[in-house]
Coordinates of C-alpha atoms and ligand atoms in Angstrom, one line a residue:
Chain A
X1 CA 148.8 119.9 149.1
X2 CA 145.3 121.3 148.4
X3 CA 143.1 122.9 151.3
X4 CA 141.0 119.6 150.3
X5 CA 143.2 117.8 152.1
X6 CA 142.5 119.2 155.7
X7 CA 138.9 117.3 155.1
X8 CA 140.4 114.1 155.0
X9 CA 140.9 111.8 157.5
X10 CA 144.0 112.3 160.1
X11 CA 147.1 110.3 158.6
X12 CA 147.6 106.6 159.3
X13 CA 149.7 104.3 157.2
X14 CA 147.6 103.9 154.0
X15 CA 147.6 100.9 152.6
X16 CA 150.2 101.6 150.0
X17 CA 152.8 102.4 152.7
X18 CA 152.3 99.1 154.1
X19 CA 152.5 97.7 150.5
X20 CA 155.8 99.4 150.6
X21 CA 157.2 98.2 154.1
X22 CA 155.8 94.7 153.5
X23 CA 157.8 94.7 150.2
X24 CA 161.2 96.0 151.6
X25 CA 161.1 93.2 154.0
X26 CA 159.8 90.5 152.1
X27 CA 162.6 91.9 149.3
X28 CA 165.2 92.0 152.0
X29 CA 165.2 88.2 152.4
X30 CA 164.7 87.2 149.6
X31 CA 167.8 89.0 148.1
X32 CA 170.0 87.7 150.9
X33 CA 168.6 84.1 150.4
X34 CA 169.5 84.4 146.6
X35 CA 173.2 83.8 146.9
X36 CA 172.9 81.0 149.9
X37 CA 171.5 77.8 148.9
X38 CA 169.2 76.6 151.8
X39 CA 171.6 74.5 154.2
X40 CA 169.2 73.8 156.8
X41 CA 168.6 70.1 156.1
X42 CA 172.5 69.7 155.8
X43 CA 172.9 71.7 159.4
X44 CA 170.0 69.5 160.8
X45 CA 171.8 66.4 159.8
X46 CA 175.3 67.2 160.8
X47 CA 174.0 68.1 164.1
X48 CA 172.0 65.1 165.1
X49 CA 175.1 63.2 164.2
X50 CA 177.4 65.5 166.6
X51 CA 174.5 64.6 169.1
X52 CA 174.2 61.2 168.6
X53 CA 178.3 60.8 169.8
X54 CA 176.9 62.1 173.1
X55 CA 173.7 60.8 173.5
X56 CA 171.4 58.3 171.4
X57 CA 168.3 60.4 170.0
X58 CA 166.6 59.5 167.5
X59 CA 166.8 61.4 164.3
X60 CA 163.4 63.2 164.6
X61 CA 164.5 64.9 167.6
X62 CA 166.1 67.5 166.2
X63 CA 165.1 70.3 164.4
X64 CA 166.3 73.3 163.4
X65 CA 164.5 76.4 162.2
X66 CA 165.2 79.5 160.4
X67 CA 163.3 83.0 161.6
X68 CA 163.9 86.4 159.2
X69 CA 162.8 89.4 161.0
X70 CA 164.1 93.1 159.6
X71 CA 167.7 93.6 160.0
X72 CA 168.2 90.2 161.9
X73 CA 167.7 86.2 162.0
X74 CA 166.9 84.0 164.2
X75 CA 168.1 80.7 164.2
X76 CA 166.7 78.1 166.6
X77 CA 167.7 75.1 167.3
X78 CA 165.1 72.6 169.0
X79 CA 166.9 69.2 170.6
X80 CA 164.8 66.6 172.1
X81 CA 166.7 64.5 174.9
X82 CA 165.5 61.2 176.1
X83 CA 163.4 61.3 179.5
X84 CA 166.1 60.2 182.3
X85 CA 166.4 57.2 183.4
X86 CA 164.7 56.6 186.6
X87 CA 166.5 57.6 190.3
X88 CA 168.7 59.4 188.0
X89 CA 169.5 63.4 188.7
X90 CA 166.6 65.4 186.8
X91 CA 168.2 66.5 183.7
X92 CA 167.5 66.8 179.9
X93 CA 164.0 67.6 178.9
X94 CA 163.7 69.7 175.9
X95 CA 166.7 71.8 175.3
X96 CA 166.9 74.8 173.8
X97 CA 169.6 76.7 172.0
X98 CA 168.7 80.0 170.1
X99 CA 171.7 81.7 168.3
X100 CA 170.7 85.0 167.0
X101 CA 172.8 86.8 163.9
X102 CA 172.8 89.5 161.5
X103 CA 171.4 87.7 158.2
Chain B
X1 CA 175.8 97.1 116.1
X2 CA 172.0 95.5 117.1
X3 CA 170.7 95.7 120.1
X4 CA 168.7 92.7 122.1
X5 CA 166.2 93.8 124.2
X6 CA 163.5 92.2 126.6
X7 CA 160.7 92.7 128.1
X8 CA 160.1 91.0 131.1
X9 CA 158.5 90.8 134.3
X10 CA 158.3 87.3 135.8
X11 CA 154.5 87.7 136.3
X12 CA 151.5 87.7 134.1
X13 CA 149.1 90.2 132.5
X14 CA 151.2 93.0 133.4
X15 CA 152.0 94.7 130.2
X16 CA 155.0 92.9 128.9
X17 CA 153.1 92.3 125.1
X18 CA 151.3 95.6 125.0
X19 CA 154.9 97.3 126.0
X20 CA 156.6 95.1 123.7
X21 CA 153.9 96.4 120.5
X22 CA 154.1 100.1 121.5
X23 CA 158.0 99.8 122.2
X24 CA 159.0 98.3 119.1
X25 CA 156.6 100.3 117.1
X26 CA 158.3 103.5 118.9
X27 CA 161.9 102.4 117.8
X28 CA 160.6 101.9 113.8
X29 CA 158.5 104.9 113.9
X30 CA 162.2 106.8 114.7
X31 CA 163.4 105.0 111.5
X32 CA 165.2 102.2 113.2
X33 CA 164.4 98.7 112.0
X34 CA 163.3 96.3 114.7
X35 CA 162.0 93.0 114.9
X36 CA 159.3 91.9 117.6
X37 CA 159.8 88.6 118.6
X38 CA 157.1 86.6 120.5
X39 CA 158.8 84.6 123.0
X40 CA 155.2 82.8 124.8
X41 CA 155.2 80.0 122.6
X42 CA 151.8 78.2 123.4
X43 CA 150.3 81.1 124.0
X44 CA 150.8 83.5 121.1
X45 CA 149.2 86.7 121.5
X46 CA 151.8 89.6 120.0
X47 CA 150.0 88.9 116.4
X48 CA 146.7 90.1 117.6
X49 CA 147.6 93.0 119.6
X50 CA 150.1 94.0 116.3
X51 CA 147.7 93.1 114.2
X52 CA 148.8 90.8 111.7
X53 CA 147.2 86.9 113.1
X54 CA 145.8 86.4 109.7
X55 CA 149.1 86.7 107.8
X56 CA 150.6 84.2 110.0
X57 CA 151.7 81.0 108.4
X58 CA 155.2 80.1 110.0
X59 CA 156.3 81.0 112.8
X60 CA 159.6 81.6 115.5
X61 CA 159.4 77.3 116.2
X62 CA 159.1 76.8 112.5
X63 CA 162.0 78.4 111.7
X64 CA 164.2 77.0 114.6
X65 CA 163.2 73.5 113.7
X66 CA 164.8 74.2 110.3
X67 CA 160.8 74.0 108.3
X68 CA 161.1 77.3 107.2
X69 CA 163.6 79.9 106.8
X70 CA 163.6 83.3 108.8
X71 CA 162.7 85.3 105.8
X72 CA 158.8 83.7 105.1
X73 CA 158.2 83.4 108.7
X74 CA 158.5 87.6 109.4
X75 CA 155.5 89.6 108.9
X76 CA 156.2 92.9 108.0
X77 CA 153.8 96.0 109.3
X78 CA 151.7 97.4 107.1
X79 CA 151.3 100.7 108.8
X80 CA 155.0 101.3 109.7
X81 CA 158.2 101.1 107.9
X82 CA 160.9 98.9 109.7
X83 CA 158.8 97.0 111.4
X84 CA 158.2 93.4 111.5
X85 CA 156.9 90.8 113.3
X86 CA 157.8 87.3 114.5
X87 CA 155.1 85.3 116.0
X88 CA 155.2 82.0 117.9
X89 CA 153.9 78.5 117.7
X90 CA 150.5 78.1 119.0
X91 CA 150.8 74.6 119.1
X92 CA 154.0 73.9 120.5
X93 CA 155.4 74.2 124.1
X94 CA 158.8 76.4 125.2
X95 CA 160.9 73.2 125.3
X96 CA 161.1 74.1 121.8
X97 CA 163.0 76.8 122.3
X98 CA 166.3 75.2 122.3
X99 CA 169.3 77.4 123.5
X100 CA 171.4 76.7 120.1
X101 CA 168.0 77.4 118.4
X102 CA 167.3 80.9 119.7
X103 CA 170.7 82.0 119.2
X104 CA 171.3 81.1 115.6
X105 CA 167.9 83.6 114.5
X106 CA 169.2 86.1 116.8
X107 CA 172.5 86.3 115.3
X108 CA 170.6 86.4 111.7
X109 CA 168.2 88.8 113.1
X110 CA 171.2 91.0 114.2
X111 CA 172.7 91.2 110.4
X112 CA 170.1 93.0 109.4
X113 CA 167.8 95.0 112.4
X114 CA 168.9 97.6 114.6
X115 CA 166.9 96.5 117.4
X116 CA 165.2 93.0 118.3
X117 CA 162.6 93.2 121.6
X118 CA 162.0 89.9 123.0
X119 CA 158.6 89.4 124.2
X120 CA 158.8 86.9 128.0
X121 CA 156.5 85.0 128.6
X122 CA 155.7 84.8 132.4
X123 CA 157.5 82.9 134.7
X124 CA 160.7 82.0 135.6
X125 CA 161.1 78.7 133.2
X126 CA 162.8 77.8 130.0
X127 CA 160.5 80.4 128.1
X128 CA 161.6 83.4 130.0
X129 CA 165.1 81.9 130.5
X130 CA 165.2 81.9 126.4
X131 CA 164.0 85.5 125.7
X132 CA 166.5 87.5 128.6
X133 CA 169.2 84.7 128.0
X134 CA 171.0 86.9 125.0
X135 CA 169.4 90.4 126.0
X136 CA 171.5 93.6 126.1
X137 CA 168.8 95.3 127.4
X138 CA 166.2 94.5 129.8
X139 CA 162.4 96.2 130.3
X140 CA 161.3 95.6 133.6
X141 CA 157.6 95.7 133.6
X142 CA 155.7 96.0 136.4
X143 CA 152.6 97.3 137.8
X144 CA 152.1 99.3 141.0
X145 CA 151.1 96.3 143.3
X146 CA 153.0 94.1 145.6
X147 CA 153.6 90.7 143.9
X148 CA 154.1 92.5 140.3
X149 CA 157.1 94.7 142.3
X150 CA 158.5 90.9 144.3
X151 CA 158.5 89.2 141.0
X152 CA 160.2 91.8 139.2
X153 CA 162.6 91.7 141.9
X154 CA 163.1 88.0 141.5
X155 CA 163.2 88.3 137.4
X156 CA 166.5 91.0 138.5
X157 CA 168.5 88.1 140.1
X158 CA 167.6 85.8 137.2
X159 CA 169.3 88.4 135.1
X160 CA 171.6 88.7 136.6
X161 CA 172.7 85.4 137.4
X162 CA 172.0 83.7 134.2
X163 CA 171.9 85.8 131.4
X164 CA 174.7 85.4 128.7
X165 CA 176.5 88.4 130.4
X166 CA 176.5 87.0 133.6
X167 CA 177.3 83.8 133.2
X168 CA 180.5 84.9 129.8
X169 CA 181.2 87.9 132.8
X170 CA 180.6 90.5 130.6
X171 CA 179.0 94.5 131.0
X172 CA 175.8 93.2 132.9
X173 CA 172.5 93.8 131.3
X174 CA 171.2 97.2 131.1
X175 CA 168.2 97.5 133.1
X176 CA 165.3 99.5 132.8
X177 CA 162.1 99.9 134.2
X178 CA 159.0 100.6 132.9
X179 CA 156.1 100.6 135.2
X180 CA 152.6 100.4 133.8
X181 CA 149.1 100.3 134.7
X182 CA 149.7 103.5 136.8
X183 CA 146.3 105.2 138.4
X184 CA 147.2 108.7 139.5
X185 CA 143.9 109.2 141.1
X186 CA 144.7 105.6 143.6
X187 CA 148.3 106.7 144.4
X188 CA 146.9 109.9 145.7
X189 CA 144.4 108.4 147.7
X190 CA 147.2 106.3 149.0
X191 CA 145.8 103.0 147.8
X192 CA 148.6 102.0 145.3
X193 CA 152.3 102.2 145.6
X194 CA 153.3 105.4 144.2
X195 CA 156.1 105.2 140.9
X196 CA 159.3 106.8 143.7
X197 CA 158.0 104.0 146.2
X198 CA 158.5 101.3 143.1
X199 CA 162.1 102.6 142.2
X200 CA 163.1 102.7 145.9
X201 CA 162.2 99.3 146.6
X202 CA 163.9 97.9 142.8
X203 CA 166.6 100.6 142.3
X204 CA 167.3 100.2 138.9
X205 CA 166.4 103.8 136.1
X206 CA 163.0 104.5 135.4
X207 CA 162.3 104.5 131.7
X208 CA 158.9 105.3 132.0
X209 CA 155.4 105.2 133.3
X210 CA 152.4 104.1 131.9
X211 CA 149.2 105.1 133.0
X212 CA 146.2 102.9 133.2
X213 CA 144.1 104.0 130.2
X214 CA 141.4 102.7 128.5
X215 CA 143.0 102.9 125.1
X216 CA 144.9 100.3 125.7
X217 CA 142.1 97.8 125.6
X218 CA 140.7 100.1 122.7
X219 CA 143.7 99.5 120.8
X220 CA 144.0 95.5 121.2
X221 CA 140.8 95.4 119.9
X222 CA 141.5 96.8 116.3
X223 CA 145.2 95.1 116.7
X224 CA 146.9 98.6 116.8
X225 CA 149.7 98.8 119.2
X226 CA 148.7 101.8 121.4
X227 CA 151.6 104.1 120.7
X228 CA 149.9 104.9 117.1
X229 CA 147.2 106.5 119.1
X230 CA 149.3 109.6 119.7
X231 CA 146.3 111.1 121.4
X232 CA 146.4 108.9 124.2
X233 CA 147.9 109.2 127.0
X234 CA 149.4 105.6 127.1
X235 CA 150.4 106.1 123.5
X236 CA 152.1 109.6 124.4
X237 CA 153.7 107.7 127.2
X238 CA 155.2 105.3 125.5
X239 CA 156.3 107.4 122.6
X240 CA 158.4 109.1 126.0
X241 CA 159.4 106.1 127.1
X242 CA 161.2 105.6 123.5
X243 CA 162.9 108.7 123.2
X244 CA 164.3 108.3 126.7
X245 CA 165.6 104.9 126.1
X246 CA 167.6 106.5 122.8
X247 CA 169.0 108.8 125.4
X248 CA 167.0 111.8 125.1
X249 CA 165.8 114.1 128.4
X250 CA 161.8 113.3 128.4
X251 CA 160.2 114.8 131.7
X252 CA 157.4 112.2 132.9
X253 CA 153.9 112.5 132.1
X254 CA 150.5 111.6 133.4
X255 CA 151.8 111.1 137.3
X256 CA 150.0 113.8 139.1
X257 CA 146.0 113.7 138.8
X258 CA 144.5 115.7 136.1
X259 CA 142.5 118.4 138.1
X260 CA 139.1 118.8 136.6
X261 CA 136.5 119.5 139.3
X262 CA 134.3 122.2 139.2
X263 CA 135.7 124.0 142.3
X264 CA 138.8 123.3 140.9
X265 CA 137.9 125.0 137.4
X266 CA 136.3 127.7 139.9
X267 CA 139.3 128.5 141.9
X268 CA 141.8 128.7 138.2
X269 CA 139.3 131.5 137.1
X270 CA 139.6 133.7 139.6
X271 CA 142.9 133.0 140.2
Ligands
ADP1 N1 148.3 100.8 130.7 C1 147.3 100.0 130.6 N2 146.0 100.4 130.9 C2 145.0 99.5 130.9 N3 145.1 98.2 130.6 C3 146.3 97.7 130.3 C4 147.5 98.5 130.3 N4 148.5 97.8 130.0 C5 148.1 96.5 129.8 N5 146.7 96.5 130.0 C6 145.9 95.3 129.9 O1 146.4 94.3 130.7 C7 146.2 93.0 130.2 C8 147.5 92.2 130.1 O2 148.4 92.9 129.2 P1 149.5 92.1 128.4 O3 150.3 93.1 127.6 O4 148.9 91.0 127.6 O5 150.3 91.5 129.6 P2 151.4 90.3 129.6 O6 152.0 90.2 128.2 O7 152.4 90.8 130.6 O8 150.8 89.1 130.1 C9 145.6 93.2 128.8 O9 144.2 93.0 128.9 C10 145.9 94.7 128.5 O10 144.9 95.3 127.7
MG2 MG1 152.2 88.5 127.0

């Protein structure tokens, strides 16, 4: 450090550091996504068809979606029921399962 | 036993074809005999920075489509013994680079050279497949910035998942890098990722590190790889750069900014 340095401005994260955390996540993913092929489509399909036994949907109404945050992943898993049939007990709606796991 | 090495980076215009000149022109200058091959068929550009596009008449496709042999289509250097040359089609594209193809020269280029740099092209497609597929070496080259650093990391796992030693399981690929285009003066004012940050994030041995210098574009322009202009600082680095990849202790150079301001020259008088 030179006594230059007390003229500059107080530290904030220069753009270089956030080159560098922006990188380590980015790199973190994309390392762990390497080795497993992307089964999301073949996870969509298999559930609509475990739904389907239950309840007839049709196949757009489910979808599923991968999140990568630092450290974890999100997996969420969007499932569109029919509207009730009328005098019937309010039910269904959108559902929403979220299952959350180290990726 | 001849070595194959490679110098890749999965993106463009980083260095690999300046670092492949001054490399191999490194390794003959210490008396071993090496072979630069240019790998970017399409897009052949080696010859010019080495020099020697006029004596071109066959070339790397040529001589894997069986029109020439190996011997007429190298160009030796005229400036430095054990060095030669083997440039690419112009006209062709990489899906003439057949996998039996490349490895038949190879294994002729290995009989007689000690060392045989592969020049990628960019990318991750059949061209850059062919030139790290038989490597026993890799250069990772790649500049301070964040998509050169992501597609090094991505050229890593191509390494090593489908190189020949991956997929025959044998000792992986050595890897090395080599990170160019460095600018002291930006790091310092925190506006380029500094060389420790690079090696953090890629975690594989630093060979060296090139700093951005005008003689590099000086040098292209005459067709002299940079290393021959021992006054440079790029052509000083790179001569490190060889001696520590034939295993000898080379501290790094040309990191730290070169103090030269007056107050500076001020303050070292009285000191
Ligand atoms: N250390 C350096 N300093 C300044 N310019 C450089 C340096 N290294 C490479 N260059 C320039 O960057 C450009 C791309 O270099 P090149 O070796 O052709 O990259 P690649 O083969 O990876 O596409 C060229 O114009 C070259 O002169
Ligand atoms: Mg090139």
């Amino acid at each position: 450090m030179s006594i230059f340095d007390f003229f500059r401005t107080p530290k904030k994260a220069s753009a270089a550091d956030q080159a560098k955390e922006r990188l380590q996540i980015v790199l973190a993913h994309e390392r762990a996504g390497r080795d497993s092929p992307d089964f999301l489509p073949q996870l969509q399909k298999e559930l609509l068809d475990v739904i389907k036994k239950y309840v007839s949907i049709d196949d757009d109404k489910v979808a599923v979606k991968l999140d990568r945050a630092s450290g974890y992943s999100t997996l969420e898993v969007n499932v569109e029921l029919p509207a009730p049939a009328k005098g019937a007990a309010r039910s269904g709606g959108a559902g929403k399962v979220a299952a959350a796991g180290k990726a | 036993m001849a070595k194959i090495i490679v110098m890749t980076s999965g993106k463009g215009g980083v260095g690999k074809t300046t670092s492949s000149a001054a490399f191999g022109t490194g390794l003959a200058l210490r008396g071993f005999k090496t072979c630069i091959i240019d790998f970017d068929v399409g897009l052949r550009n080696l010859d010019l920075i080495m020099g020697c596009e006029r004596r071109v008449v066959f070339d790397f496709i040529n001589v894997i489509n069986g029109e020439a042999r190996l011997s007429q289509a190298l160009i030796k250097d005229k400036r430095v013994e054990n060095l030669f040359i083997l440039p690419t089609s112009q006209t062709r594209d990489k899906d003439a680079l057949t996998e039996a193809g490349v490895e038949k020269i190879l294994n002729e280029l290995k009989k007689e050279f000690d060392y045989i740099i592969c020049d990628s092209p960019a990318g991750i497609e059949r061209g850059a497949l062919m030139a790290l597929y038989f490597a026993d070496h890799a250069i990772i080259v790649t500049n301070p910035e964040v998509s050169s650093v992501r597609d090094s990391d991505r050229i890593l796992g191509v390494i090593q998942a489908k190189s020949r030693r991956a997929e025959k399981g044998e000792e992986p690929v050595q890897e090395h890098l080599l990170v160019t285009r460095y600018d002291p003066e930006r790091v310092e004012k925190g506006e380029m990722l500094k060389v420790e940050d690079v090696l953090e994030i890629l975690a594989i041995p630093l060979l060296g590190i090139i700093p951005e210098s005008p003689a590099v574009l000086r040098a292209s322009n005459v067709g002299m790889p940079v290393v021959l202009d021992d006054k440079s600082n790029a052509g000083q680095a790179y001569s490190d750069a060889v001696g520590r990849f034939l295993g000898e202790k080379i501290e790094h150079r040309f990191v730290k900014v070169e103090k030269k301001g007056f107050f500076d020259r001020l303050l070292r008088r009285t000191a």
